[in-house]
Short mmCIF file of C-alpha atoms in Angstrom, two decimals:
data_model
loop_
_atom_site.label_atom_id
_atom_site.label_comp_id
_atom_site.label_asym_id
_atom_site.label_seq_id
_atom_site.Cartn_x
_atom_site.Cartn_y
_atom_site.Cartn_z
CA MET A 1 18.35 -4.86 -5.16
CA SER A 2 15.96 -5.40 -2.73
CA ARG A 3 14.64 -2.92 0.04
CA VAL A 4 12.69 -2.74 2.73
CA VAL A 5 9.47 -1.24 1.95
CA LEU A 6 6.80 0.23 3.87
CA VAL A 7 3.30 0.87 1.84
CA ALA A 8 0.62 3.15 4.27
CA GLY A 9 -2.86 2.01 3.35
CA ALA A 10 -1.93 -1.63 1.76
CA SER A 11 -5.30 -3.07 2.31
CA SER A 12 -6.98 -1.39 -0.87
CA GLY A 13 -6.59 0.67 -3.94
CA ILE A 14 -3.27 1.93 -4.89
CA GLY A 15 -1.34 0.93 -1.72
CA ARG A 16 -2.61 -2.53 -1.82
CA ALA A 17 -1.59 -2.22 -5.86
CA ALA A 18 1.78 -1.29 -5.37
CA ALA A 19 2.67 -3.39 -2.68
CA VAL A 20 1.73 -6.81 -5.34
CA SER A 21 3.51 -5.02 -7.23
CA LEU A 22 6.47 -4.93 -5.32
CA ALA A 23 6.02 -8.01 -3.64
CA GLY A 24 6.47 -9.64 -7.18
CA ARG A 25 10.06 -7.81 -7.93
CA GLY A 26 11.12 -9.29 -5.24
CA HIS A 27 11.29 -6.37 -2.37
CA ARG A 28 10.19 -6.90 1.19
CA VAL A 29 6.78 -5.25 1.86
CA PHE A 30 4.80 -4.32 4.75
CA GLY A 31 1.29 -3.33 4.12
CA SER A 32 -0.38 -1.38 6.87
CA SER A 33 -4.05 -1.29 7.45
CA ARG A 34 -5.97 0.25 10.64
CA GLY A 35 -7.47 -2.82 10.25
CA TRP A 36 -6.78 -5.98 7.64
CA PRO A 37 -10.21 -7.36 5.92
CA GLY A 38 -8.84 -10.05 5.09
CA GLU A 39 -5.85 -11.78 4.35
CA PRO A 40 -3.14 -9.92 2.72
CA PRO A 41 -1.78 -10.35 -0.60
CA PRO A 42 0.61 -13.13 -1.22
CA GLY A 43 4.38 -12.04 0.15
CA VAL A 44 3.24 -8.83 1.75
CA GLU A 45 3.30 -9.13 5.92
CA PRO A 46 0.77 -6.94 7.63
CA VAL A 47 1.01 -4.53 9.76
CA THR A 48 -1.17 -2.85 12.26
CA LEU A 49 -1.09 0.86 11.05
CA ASP A 50 -3.95 4.37 12.43
CA VAL A 51 -1.45 7.05 10.74
CA THR A 52 -3.91 9.23 12.79
CA ASP A 53 -2.51 7.76 16.55
CA ASP A 54 1.49 9.03 17.39
CA ALA A 55 1.42 5.88 19.15
CA SER A 56 0.52 3.67 16.08
CA VAL A 57 2.60 4.91 14.10
CA ARG A 58 6.06 4.97 16.54
CA GLU A 59 4.69 1.02 17.18
CA CYS A 60 4.04 0.43 12.94
CA VAL A 61 8.02 1.70 12.85
CA ASP A 62 8.96 -0.61 15.79
CA ASP A 63 7.40 -3.02 14.56
CA VAL A 64 8.86 -3.33 10.83
CA LEU A 65 12.00 -1.75 12.09
CA HIS A 66 12.27 -4.77 14.80
CA ARG A 67 11.58 -7.33 12.86
CA ALA A 68 13.35 -6.08 9.58
CA GLY A 69 16.36 -4.18 11.04
CA ARG A 70 15.27 -1.33 8.59
CA ILE A 71 13.43 0.70 6.82
CA ASP A 72 14.31 1.66 3.37
CA VAL A 73 10.68 3.27 1.27
CA LEU A 74 8.22 4.57 2.62
CA VAL A 75 5.23 4.42 0.29
CA TYR A 76 2.35 6.95 1.38
CA SER A 77 -0.99 6.17 0.35
CA ALA A 78 -3.33 6.42 3.27
CA GLY A 79 -6.97 8.13 3.78
CA CYS A 80 -10.02 8.94 2.77
CA TYR A 81 -11.41 12.22 1.34
CA VAL A 82 -14.92 14.92 2.17
CA ALA A 83 -16.64 16.63 -0.23
CA GLY A 84 -18.87 18.78 0.02
CA ALA A 85 -19.07 22.60 0.09
CA ALA A 86 -16.65 24.75 2.39
CA GLU A 87 -19.62 26.43 4.02
CA GLU A 88 -20.85 22.94 4.33
CA THR A 89 -17.55 21.92 6.03
CA SER A 90 -16.94 21.74 9.97
CA PRO A 91 -13.09 22.23 11.27
CA ALA A 92 -13.71 19.18 12.60
CA LEU A 93 -14.71 17.53 9.52
CA ALA A 94 -11.66 19.70 8.07
CA LEU A 95 -9.61 18.06 10.37
CA ARG A 96 -10.09 15.09 9.60
CA GLN A 97 -9.12 16.00 5.96
CA LEU A 98 -6.10 17.13 7.10
CA ASP A 99 -5.20 14.55 9.33
CA ALA A 100 -5.07 11.51 6.45
CA TYR A 101 -3.55 13.07 3.69
CA LEU A 102 -0.86 15.85 5.48
CA LEU A 103 -0.77 15.28 9.38
CA GLY A 104 -0.69 11.74 9.21
CA ALA A 105 2.26 11.42 6.21
CA HIS A 106 4.30 13.93 8.69
CA ARG A 107 3.76 11.17 11.37
CA LEU A 108 5.37 8.99 9.21
CA VAL A 109 8.14 10.66 7.77
CA ARG A 110 9.48 11.63 11.51
CA ALA A 111 9.07 7.69 12.79
CA VAL A 112 10.89 6.26 9.63
CA LEU A 113 13.88 9.34 9.24
CA PRO A 114 15.73 8.75 11.96
CA ALA A 115 16.63 4.79 10.24
CA MET A 116 16.83 6.11 7.07
CA ARG A 117 19.49 8.74 9.19
CA ARG A 118 21.45 6.49 10.08
CA GLN A 119 21.08 4.64 6.70
CA THR A 120 22.12 7.04 4.95
CA ALA A 121 19.53 6.58 2.79
CA GLY A 122 15.87 6.15 2.17
CA ARG A 123 13.08 7.59 -0.10
CA LEU A 124 9.84 8.91 0.94
CA ILE A 125 7.16 8.46 -2.11
CA PHE A 126 3.64 10.07 -1.26
CA MET A 127 0.74 9.83 -3.85
CA SER A 128 -1.14 12.71 -4.84
CA SER A 129 -3.46 14.55 -6.70
CA SER A 130 -4.15 16.41 -10.07
CA ALA A 131 -5.96 18.39 -7.34
CA ALA A 132 -2.86 20.07 -6.04
CA VAL A 133 -2.48 21.72 -9.68
CA ALA A 134 -6.41 22.83 -10.25
CA ALA A 135 -8.57 22.49 -7.14
CA ILE A 136 -11.53 21.09 -7.55
CA PRO A 137 -15.11 22.99 -6.56
CA PHE A 138 -17.09 20.85 -3.83
CA HIS A 139 -13.76 19.70 -2.52
CA ALA A 140 -12.45 22.33 -1.11
CA VAL A 141 -10.85 20.65 1.69
CA TYR A 142 -9.88 17.64 -0.06
CA SER A 143 -7.40 19.98 -3.19
CA ALA A 144 -5.94 22.10 -0.31
CA SER A 145 -4.59 19.26 2.03
CA LYS A 146 -3.19 17.44 -1.76
CA ALA A 147 -1.50 21.15 -2.62
CA ALA A 148 -0.24 20.92 1.26
CA LEU A 149 1.28 17.36 1.22
CA GLU A 150 2.95 18.56 -2.26
CA GLY A 151 4.19 22.08 -0.79
CA TYR A 152 5.74 19.39 2.32
CA VAL A 153 6.93 17.06 0.23
CA ASP A 154 8.55 20.13 -1.74
CA ALA A 155 10.77 21.31 1.75
CA VAL A 156 11.33 17.82 3.27
CA ARG A 157 13.36 17.13 0.08
CA TYR A 158 16.23 20.31 0.76
CA GLU A 159 16.15 18.75 4.46
CA VAL A 160 16.93 15.63 3.87
CA ALA A 161 19.12 15.90 0.94
CA PRO A 162 21.98 15.52 3.04
CA PHE A 163 21.39 11.80 4.75
CA GLY A 164 20.93 10.42 1.51
CA VAL A 165 16.85 10.76 2.20
CA ASP A 166 14.81 11.40 -1.30
CA ALA A 167 11.46 12.05 -1.91
CA THR A 168 8.63 12.92 -4.04
CA CYS A 169 4.57 12.72 -5.10
CA VAL A 170 3.08 10.82 -7.52
CA GLN A 171 -0.26 12.57 -8.83
CA GLY A 172 -2.83 11.43 -10.74
CA THR A 173 -6.73 11.20 -11.57
CA SER A 174 -9.77 8.85 -12.67
CA VAL A 175 -8.28 5.92 -10.72
CA ARG A 176 -10.36 2.53 -9.72
CA THR A 177 -9.80 2.92 -5.30
CA GLY A 178 -12.52 2.52 -4.21
CA ALA A 179 -12.27 5.72 -2.02
CA ALA A 180 -15.46 7.68 -3.03
CA ASP A 181 -17.60 4.90 -1.44
CA ALA A 182 -15.34 5.86 1.49
CA ALA A 183 -15.81 9.57 1.43
CA LEU A 184 -16.85 12.06 4.25
CA HIS A 185 -19.71 14.25 3.54
CA ALA A 186 -19.80 17.43 4.78
CA GLU A 187 -23.02 18.85 6.57
CA PRO A 188 -25.45 19.83 3.31
CA LEU A 189 -26.78 23.21 3.42
CA ASP A 190 -30.09 23.47 0.29
CA SER A 191 -28.04 26.57 -1.40
CA TYR A 192 -25.72 24.61 -2.75
CA ALA A 193 -28.01 21.79 -3.50
CA ILE A 194 -28.11 21.55 -7.07
CA ALA A 195 -24.68 22.74 -7.70
CA ARG A 196 -22.99 20.62 -5.22
CA ASP A 197 -24.95 17.14 -6.08
CA ALA A 198 -24.27 16.98 -9.52
CA VAL A 199 -20.12 17.87 -8.92
CA VAL A 200 -20.09 15.03 -5.77
CA GLU A 201 -21.50 12.80 -7.78
CA ARG A 202 -19.71 13.59 -11.45
CA PHE A 203 -16.10 13.45 -9.30
CA ALA A 204 -17.32 9.89 -7.92
CA THR A 205 -18.16 8.61 -11.16
CA THR A 206 -14.82 9.40 -12.57
CA GLN A 207 -13.27 7.53 -10.06
CA ARG A 208 -15.66 4.55 -10.06
CA ASP A 209 -15.50 4.47 -13.45
CA GLY A 210 -11.66 5.14 -13.81
CA GLY A 211 -8.99 3.01 -15.21
CA PRO A 212 -7.25 0.40 -11.87
CA PRO A 213 -4.20 1.26 -9.94
CA THR A 214 -1.91 -0.69 -11.90
CA ALA A 215 -0.74 2.50 -14.00
CA PHE A 216 -0.14 3.45 -10.06
CA ALA A 217 1.79 0.99 -9.31
CA ARG A 218 3.89 0.57 -11.58
CA THR A 219 5.06 4.22 -11.35
CA ILE A 220 5.36 3.85 -7.12
CA THR A 221 8.01 0.22 -7.96
CA ARG A 222 9.62 2.51 -10.48
CA ALA A 223 10.11 5.45 -8.34
CA VAL A 224 11.71 2.61 -5.51
CA GLU A 225 13.77 1.22 -7.90
CA ALA A 226 14.97 4.22 -9.76
CA ARG A 227 18.39 5.76 -9.23
CA ARG A 228 17.12 9.10 -8.94
CA LEU A 229 14.03 10.58 -7.72
CA PRO A 230 12.27 13.81 -9.79
CA PRO A 231 10.18 15.33 -7.27
CA ARG A 232 6.98 14.25 -9.37
CA TYR A 233 5.28 11.71 -11.23
CA ARG A 234 2.40 12.21 -13.44
CA VAL A 235 0.60 8.99 -14.26
CA GLY A 236 -1.84 9.29 -17.46
CA ILE A 237 -2.39 11.90 -20.05
CA ARG A 238 -4.13 13.95 -18.08
CA ALA A 239 -2.33 13.81 -15.27
CA LYS A 240 0.45 15.68 -17.37
CA ALA A 241 -1.28 17.69 -19.60
CA LEU A 242 -3.17 19.85 -16.44
CA PRO A 243 -0.10 21.57 -15.26
CA ALA A 244 0.74 22.61 -19.27
CA LEU A 245 -2.38 24.25 -19.31
CA ARG A 246 -2.93 25.51 -16.48
CA ALA A 247 0.79 27.58 -17.07
CA LEU A 248 -0.36 28.11 -20.71
CA LEU A 249 -4.17 29.37 -20.25
CA PRO A 250 -4.98 32.84 -19.14
CA ASP A 251 -6.64 32.09 -15.40
CA ALA A 252 -10.05 33.08 -16.62
CA VAL A 253 -10.22 31.15 -19.34
CA PHE A 254 -8.65 28.03 -17.14
CA ARG A 255 -11.58 28.44 -15.03
CA ARG A 256 -14.22 28.96 -17.45
CA LEU A 257 -13.30 25.15 -18.80
CA PHE A 258 -12.46 23.49 -15.53
CA ALA A 259 -15.95 24.99 -15.14
CA ARG A 260 -16.96 23.09 -17.56
CA LYS A 261 -16.16 20.13 -16.78
CA PHE A 262 -17.72 19.52 -13.94
CA GLY A 263 -21.12 21.25 -15.18
CA LEU A 264 -20.99 24.73 -13.50
CA PRO A 265 -22.01 27.97 -14.98
CA SER A 266 -18.65 29.95 -14.50
CA GLY A 267 -15.25 29.93 -13.51
CA LYS A 268 -14.82 33.26 -11.62
#
């Protein structure tokens, strides 16, 4: 069955790949961007959206409803991440991070839910990260925003279930999206320079050298078309193994191993 899908963050990365995949499956796809850098992919209808602006969110959702008459699915894949030590990160920059991944998602949820409740059907699909399972050093506010998003979605699932609406998160690691080149960097302090620079570059490299976003696009497409949604999808072996390792290993052992992964001397 063809569905009307709004993909937030469809101009690049996972959002673009998901929009292309969904359009190829015959769904009517509205792909959002703050400003499309070029022509949208074939089959994707472009809409303008700034997830940090209340008026922009309302106008975007109203536009889709006017043109399609309904919104069956929201796919949230917008945002960028902040790199740097917690001490280096100003409250204003931390708020920008939360605005991108949590508050932006919240704005769109509030905007699409009235239509979904009237339809007594709908799906909310959010791109998360394995950083919600194991926080990444020198990416504290990024990790916190993804963990907050997952807690938010877990609660929303209870609230919207009586209206025929469901929600899920998609976790993964090391995907090539261009996010590393668009990262926001905190104001550096010399005290953190050696460890911070090594970890930030290692994290960025795993993204630049990661796999294409096609596996995530396939998972999002599966979530759009599935009869029922699980609380979360995990894409890739590492994303699937990480929660098990976190649960099975003593915390001190896990932290030492995770610190070693990033070239840090200790995970204490």
